[in-house]
Coordinates of N, CA and C and ligand atoms in Angstrom, one line a residue:
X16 N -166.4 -45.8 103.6 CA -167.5 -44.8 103.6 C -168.0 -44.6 102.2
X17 N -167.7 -45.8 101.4 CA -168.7 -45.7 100.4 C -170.1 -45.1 100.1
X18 N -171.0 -45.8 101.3 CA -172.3 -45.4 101.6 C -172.5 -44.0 100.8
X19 N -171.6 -43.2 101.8 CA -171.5 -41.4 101.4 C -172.3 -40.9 100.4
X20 N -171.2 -41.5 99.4 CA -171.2 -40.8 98.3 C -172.1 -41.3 97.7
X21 N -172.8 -42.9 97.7 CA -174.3 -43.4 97.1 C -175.4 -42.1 97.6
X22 N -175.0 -41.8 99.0 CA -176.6 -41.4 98.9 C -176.2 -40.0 99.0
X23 N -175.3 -39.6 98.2 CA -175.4 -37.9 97.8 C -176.1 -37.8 96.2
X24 N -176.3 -39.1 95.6 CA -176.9 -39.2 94.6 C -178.3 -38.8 94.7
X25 N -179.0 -37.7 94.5 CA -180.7 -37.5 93.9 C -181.3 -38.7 93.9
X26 N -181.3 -39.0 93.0 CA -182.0 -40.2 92.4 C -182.2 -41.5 93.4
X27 N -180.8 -41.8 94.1 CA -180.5 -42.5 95.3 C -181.3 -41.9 96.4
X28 N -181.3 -41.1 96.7 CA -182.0 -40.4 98.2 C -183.4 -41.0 97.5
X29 N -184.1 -40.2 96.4 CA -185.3 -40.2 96.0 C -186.2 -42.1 96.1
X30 N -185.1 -42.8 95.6 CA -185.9 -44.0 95.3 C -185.8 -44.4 97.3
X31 N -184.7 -44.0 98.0 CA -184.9 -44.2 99.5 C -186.3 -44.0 100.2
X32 N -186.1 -42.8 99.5 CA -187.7 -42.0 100.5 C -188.4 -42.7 99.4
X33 N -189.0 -43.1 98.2 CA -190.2 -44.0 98.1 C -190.5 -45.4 98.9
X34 N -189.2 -45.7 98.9 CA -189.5 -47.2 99.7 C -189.9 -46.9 101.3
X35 N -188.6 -46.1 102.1 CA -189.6 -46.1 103.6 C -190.5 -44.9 103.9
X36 N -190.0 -44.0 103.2 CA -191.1 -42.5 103.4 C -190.3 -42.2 104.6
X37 N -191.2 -40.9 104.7 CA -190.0 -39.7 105.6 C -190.0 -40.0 106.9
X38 N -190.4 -41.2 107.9 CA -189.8 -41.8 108.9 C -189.1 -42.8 109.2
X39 N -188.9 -43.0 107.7 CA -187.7 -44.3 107.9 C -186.4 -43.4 106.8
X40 N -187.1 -41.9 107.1 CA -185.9 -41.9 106.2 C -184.4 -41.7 107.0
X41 N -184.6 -41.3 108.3 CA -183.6 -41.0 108.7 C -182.6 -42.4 109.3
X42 N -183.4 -43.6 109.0 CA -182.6 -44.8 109.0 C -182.1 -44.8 108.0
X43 N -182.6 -44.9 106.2 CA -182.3 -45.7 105.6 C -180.6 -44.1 105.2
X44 N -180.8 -43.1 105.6 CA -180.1 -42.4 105.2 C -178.7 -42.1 106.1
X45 N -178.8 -42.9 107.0 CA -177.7 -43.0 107.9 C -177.3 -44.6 108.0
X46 N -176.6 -44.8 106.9 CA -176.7 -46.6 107.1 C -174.8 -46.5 107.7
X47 N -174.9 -47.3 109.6 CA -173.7 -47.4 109.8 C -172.8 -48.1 108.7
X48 N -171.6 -48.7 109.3 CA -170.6 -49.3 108.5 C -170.6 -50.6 109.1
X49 N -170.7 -51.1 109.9 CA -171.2 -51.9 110.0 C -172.0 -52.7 111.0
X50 N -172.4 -53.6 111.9 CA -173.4 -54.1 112.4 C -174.1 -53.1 113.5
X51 N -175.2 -53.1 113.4 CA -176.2 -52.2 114.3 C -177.2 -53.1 114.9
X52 N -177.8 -52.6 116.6 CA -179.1 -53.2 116.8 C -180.3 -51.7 116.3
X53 N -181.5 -52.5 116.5 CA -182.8 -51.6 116.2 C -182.7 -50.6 117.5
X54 N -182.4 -51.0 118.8 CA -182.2 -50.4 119.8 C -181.3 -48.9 119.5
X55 N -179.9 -49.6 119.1 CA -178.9 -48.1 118.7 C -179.3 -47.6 117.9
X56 N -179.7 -47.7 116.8 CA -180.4 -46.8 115.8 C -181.5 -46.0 116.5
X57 N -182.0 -46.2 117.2 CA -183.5 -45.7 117.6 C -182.8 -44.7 118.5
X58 N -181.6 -44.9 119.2 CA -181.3 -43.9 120.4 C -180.2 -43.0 119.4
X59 N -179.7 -43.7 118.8 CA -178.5 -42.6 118.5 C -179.5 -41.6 117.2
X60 N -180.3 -42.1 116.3 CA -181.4 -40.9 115.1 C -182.6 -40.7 116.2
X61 N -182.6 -40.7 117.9 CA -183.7 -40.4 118.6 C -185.3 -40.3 117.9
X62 N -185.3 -41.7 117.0 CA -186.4 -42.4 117.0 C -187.4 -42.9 117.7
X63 N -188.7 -43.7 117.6 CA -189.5 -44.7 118.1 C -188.8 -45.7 117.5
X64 N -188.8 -46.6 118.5 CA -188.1 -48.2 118.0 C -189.0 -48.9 116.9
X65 N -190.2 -48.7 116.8 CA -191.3 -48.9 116.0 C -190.7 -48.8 114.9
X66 N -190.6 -47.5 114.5 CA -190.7 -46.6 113.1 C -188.7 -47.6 112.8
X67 N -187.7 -47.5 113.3 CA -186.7 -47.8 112.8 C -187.1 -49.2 112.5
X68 N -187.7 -50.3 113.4 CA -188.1 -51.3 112.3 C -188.7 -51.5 111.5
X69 N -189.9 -50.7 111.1 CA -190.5 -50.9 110.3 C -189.5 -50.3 108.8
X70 N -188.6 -49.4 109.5 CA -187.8 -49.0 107.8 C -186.4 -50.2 107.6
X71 N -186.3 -50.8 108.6 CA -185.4 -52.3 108.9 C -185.9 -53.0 107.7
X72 N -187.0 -53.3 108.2 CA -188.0 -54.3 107.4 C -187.7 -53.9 106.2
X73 N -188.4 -52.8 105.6 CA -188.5 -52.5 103.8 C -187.3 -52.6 103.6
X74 N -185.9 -52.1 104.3 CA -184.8 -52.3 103.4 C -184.5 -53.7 103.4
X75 N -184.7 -54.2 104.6 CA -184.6 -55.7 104.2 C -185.2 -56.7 102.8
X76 N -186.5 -56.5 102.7 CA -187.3 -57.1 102.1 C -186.5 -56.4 100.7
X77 N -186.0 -55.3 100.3 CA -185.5 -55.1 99.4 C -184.1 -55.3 98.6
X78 N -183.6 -56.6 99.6 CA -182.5 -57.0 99.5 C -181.4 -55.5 100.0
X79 N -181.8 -54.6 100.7 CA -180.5 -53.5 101.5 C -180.2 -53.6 102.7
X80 N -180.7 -54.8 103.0 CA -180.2 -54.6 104.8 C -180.5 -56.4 105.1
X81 N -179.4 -56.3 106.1 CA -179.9 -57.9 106.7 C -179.3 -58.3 107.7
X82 N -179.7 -59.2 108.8 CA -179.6 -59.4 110.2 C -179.1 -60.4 110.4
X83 N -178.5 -60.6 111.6 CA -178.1 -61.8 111.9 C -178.6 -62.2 113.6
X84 N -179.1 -63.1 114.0 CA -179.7 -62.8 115.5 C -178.7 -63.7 116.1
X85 N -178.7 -63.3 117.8 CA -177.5 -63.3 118.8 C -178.1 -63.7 119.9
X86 N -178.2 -64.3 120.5 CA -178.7 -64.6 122.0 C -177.7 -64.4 122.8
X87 N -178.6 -63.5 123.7 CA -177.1 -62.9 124.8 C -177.5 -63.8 125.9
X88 N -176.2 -64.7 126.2 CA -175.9 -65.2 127.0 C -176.2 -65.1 128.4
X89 N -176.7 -64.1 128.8 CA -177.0 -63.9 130.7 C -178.0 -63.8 130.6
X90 N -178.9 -62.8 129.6 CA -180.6 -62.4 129.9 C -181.3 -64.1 128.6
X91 N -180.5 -64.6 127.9 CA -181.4 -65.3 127.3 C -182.0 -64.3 125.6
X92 N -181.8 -63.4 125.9 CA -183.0 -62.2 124.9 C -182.2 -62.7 123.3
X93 N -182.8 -62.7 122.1 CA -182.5 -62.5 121.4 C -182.1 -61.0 120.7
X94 N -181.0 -60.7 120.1 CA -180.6 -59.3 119.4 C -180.6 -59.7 118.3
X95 N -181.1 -58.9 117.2 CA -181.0 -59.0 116.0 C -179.8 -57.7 115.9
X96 N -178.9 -58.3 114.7 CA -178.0 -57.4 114.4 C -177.9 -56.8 112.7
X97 N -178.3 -55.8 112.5 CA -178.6 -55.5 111.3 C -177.1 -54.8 110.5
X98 N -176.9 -55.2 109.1 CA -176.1 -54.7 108.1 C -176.7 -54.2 106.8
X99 N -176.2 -52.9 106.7 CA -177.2 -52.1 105.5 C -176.1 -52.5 104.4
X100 N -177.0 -53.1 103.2 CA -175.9 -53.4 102.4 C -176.6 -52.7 100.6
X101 N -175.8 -51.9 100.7 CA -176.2 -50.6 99.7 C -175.9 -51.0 98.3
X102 N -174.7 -51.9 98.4 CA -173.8 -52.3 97.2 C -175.3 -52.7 96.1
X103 N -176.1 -53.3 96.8 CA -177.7 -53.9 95.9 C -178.2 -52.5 95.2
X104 N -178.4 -51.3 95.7 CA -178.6 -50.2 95.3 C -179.0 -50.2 93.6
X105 N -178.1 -50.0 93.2 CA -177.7 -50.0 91.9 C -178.6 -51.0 90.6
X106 N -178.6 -52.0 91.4 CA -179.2 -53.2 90.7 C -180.9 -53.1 90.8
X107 N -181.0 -52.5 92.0 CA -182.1 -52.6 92.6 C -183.2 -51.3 91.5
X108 N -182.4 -50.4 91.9 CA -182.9 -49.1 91.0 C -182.9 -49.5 89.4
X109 N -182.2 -50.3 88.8 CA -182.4 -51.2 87.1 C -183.7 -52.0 86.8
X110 N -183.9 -52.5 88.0 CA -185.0 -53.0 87.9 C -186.1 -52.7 87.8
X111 N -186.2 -51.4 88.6 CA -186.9 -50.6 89.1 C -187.9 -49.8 87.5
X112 N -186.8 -49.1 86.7 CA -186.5 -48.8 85.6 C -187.0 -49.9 84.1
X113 N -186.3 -51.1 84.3 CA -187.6 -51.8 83.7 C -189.3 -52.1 83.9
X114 N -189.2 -51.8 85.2 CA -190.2 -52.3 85.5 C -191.3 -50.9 84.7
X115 N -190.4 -50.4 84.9 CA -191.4 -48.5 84.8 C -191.1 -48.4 83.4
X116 N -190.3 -49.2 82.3 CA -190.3 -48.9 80.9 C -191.4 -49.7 80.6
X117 N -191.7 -51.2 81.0 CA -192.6 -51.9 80.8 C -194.2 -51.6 80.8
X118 N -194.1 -51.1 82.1 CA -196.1 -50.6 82.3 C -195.8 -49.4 81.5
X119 N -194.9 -48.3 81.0 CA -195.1 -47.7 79.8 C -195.2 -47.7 78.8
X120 N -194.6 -48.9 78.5 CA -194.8 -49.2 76.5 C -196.6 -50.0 77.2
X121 N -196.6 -50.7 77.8 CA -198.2 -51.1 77.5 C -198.9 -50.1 77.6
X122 N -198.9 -49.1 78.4 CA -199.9 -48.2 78.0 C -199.9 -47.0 77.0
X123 N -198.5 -47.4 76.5 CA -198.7 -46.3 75.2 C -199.1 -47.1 74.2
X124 N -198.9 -48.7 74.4 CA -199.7 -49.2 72.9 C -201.5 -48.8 73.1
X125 N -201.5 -48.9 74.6 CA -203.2 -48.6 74.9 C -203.3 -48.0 74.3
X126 N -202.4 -46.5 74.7 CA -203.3 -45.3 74.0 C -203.2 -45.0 72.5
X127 N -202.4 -46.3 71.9 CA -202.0 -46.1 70.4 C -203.0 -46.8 69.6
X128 N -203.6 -47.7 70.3 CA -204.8 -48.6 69.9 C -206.1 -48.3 70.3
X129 N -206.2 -46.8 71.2 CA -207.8 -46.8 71.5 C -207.9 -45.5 71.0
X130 N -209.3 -45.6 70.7 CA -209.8 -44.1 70.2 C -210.6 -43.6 71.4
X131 N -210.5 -42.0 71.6 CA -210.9 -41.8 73.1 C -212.1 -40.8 72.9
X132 N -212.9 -40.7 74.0 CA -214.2 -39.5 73.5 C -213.9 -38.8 75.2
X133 N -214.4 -37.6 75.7 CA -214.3 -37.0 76.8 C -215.6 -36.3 76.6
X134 N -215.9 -36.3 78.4 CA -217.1 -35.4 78.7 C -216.0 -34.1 79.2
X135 N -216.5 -33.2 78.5 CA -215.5 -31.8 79.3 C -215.8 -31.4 80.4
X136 N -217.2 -31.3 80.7 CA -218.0 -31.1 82.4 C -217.3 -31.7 83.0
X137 N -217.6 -33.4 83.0 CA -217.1 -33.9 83.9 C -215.5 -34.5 84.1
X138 N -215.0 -34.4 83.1 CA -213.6 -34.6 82.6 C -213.7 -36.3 83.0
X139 N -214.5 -36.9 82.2 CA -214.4 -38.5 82.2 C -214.3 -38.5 81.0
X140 N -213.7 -39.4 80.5 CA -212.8 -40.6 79.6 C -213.6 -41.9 79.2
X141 N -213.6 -42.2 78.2 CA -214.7 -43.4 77.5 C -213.8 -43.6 76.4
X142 N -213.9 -45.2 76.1 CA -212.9 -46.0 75.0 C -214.1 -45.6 73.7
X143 N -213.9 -45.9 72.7 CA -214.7 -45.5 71.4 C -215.8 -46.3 71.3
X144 N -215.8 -48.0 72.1 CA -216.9 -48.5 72.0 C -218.2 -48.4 73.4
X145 N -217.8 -47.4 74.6 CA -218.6 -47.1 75.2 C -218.9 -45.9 74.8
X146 N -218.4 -45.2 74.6 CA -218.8 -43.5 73.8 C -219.7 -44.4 72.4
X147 N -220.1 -45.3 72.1 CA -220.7 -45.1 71.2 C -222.4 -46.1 71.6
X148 N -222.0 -46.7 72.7 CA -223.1 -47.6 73.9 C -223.7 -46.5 74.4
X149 N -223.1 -45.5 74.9 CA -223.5 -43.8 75.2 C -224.5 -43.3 74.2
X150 N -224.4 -43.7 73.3 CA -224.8 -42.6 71.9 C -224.1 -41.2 71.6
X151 N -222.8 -41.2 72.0 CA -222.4 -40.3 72.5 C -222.4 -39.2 72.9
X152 N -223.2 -39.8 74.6 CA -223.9 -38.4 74.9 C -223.0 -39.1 77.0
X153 N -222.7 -38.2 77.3 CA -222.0 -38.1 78.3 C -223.5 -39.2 79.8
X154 N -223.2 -40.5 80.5 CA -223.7 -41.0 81.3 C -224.2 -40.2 82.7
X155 N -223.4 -39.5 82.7 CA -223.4 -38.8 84.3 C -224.6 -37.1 83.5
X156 N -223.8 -36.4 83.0 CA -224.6 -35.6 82.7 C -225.4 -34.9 81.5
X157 N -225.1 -35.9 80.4 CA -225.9 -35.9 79.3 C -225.1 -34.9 78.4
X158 N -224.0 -34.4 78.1 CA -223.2 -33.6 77.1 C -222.5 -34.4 76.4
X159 N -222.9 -33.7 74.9 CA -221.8 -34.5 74.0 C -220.5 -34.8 74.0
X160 N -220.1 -36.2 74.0 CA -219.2 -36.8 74.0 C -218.2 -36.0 72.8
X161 N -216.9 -35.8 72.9 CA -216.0 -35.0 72.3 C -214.9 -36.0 71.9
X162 N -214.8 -36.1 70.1 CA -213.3 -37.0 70.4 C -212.3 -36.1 71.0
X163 N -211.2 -37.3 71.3 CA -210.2 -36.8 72.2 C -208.8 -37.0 71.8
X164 N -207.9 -36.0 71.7 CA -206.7 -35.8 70.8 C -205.8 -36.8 72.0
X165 N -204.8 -37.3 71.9 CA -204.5 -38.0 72.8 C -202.8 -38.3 72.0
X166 N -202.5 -37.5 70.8 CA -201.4 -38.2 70.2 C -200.3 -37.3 71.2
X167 N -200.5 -35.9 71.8 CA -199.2 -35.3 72.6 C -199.1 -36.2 73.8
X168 N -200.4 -37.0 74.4 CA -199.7 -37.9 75.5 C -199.0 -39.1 75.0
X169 N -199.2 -39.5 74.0 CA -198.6 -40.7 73.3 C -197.2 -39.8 73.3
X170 N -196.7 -38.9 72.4 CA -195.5 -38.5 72.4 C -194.5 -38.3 73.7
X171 N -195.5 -37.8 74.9 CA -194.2 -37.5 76.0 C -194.3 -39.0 76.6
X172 N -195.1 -40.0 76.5 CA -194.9 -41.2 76.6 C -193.5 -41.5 76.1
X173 N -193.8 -41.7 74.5 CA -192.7 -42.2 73.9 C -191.6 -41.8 74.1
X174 N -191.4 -40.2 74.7 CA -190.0 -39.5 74.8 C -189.6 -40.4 76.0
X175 N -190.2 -40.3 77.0 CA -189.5 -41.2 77.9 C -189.0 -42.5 78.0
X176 N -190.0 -43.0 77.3 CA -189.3 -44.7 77.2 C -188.5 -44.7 76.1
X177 N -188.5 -43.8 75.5 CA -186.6 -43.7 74.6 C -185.4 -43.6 75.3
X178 N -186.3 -42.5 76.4 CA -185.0 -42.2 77.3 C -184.5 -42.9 78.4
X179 N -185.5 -43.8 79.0 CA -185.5 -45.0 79.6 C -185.0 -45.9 79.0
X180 N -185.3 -46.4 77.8 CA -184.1 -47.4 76.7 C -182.9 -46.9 76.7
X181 N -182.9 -45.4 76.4 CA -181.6 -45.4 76.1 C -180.5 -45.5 77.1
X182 N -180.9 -44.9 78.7 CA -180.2 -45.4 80.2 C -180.0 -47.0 79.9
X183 N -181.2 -47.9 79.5 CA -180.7 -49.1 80.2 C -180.0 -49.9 78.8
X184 N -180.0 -49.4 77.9 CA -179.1 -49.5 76.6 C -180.0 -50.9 75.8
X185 N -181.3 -50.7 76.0 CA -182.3 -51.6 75.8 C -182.4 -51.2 74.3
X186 N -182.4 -52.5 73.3 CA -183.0 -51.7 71.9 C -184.1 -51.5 71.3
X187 N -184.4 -50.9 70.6 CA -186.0 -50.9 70.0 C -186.4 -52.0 69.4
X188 N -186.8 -52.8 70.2 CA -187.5 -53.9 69.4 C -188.3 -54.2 70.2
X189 N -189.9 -54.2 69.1 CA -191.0 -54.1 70.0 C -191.3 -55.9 70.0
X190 N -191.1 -56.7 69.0 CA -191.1 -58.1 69.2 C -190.3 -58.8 70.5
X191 N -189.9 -58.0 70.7 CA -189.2 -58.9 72.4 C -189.9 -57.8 73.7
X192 N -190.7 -57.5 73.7 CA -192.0 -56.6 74.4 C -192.7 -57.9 75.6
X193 N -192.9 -57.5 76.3 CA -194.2 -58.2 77.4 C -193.2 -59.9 77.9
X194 N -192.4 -59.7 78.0 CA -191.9 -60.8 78.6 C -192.2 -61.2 79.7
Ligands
ZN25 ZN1 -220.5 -35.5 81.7

């Protein structure tokens, strides 16, 4: 009953419900111990048989679940027999985490390399070389374009992907960046 105690973890529940959403959550959050059809899931969490495969599928595709199929013998029918395998969990959510350190440092170098102008009316955003194609005067409604302080989103940027580095024990080194 390992399972358990994975998914009393927050973070564990939370990355669940991103992948199937709240109708597959009551699959991905009851993973037997071992082999299941789509049928028993669906009767025993009084599901649509629908909705339990479609959250079959994503755990599948995400390396947490996998099937083996069975032809029963008298009717001919094929069973698929599914195993939720959680032990990937862990690895899964690492990646997850690079992946989300990575589209962060790119767009904090964005916003470390562009100068920004705002229309306040309309709360639109322009790089320094359209605000200046502008004359900087706002396209939609004609108000002066305003530079735009942008260093406190750079900061809670940066706080995070420190703290993101520092979980995955990544070092600061921006030369080994965009791999
Ligand atoms: Zn405007």
């Amino acid at each position: 009953m390992a399972f358990e105690e994975l998914l009393e973890d927050p973070v564990i529940q939370k990355y669940l419900h991103e992948l199937v959403g709240p109708t597959g959550m009551p699959v991905a959050a009851a993973p037997p111990d071992g082999e299941v059809t789509d049928e028993e899931l669906a009767e025993e969490l009084g599901l649509e048989l629908n909705d339990v495969r479609r959250a079959l599928f994503i755990l599948y595709e995400n390396d947490l679940a996998s099937y083996r199929r069975v032809r029963d013998e008298d009717s001919g029918w094929l069973t698929y027999l599914w195993t939720f395998q959680y032990d990937n969990i862990p690895e899964n959510l690492e990646e997850e985490m690079y992946r989300l350190l990575e589209g962060l440092e790119q767009r904090e170098s964005y916003e470390e390399d562009h100068q920004f102008y705002l229309c306040e009316v309309d709360s639109i955003r322009f790089e320094f070389e359209e605000a200046m194609e502008f004359g900087f005067e706002c396209p939609e409604c004609g108000s002066p374009l305003e530079s735009m302080e942008n260093s406190r989103l750079v900061e809670a940027m940066e706080w995070r992907i420190d703290q993101l580095r520092e979980e995955l024990n990544v070092e600061h080194d921006d030369a080994g960046a965009g791999a």
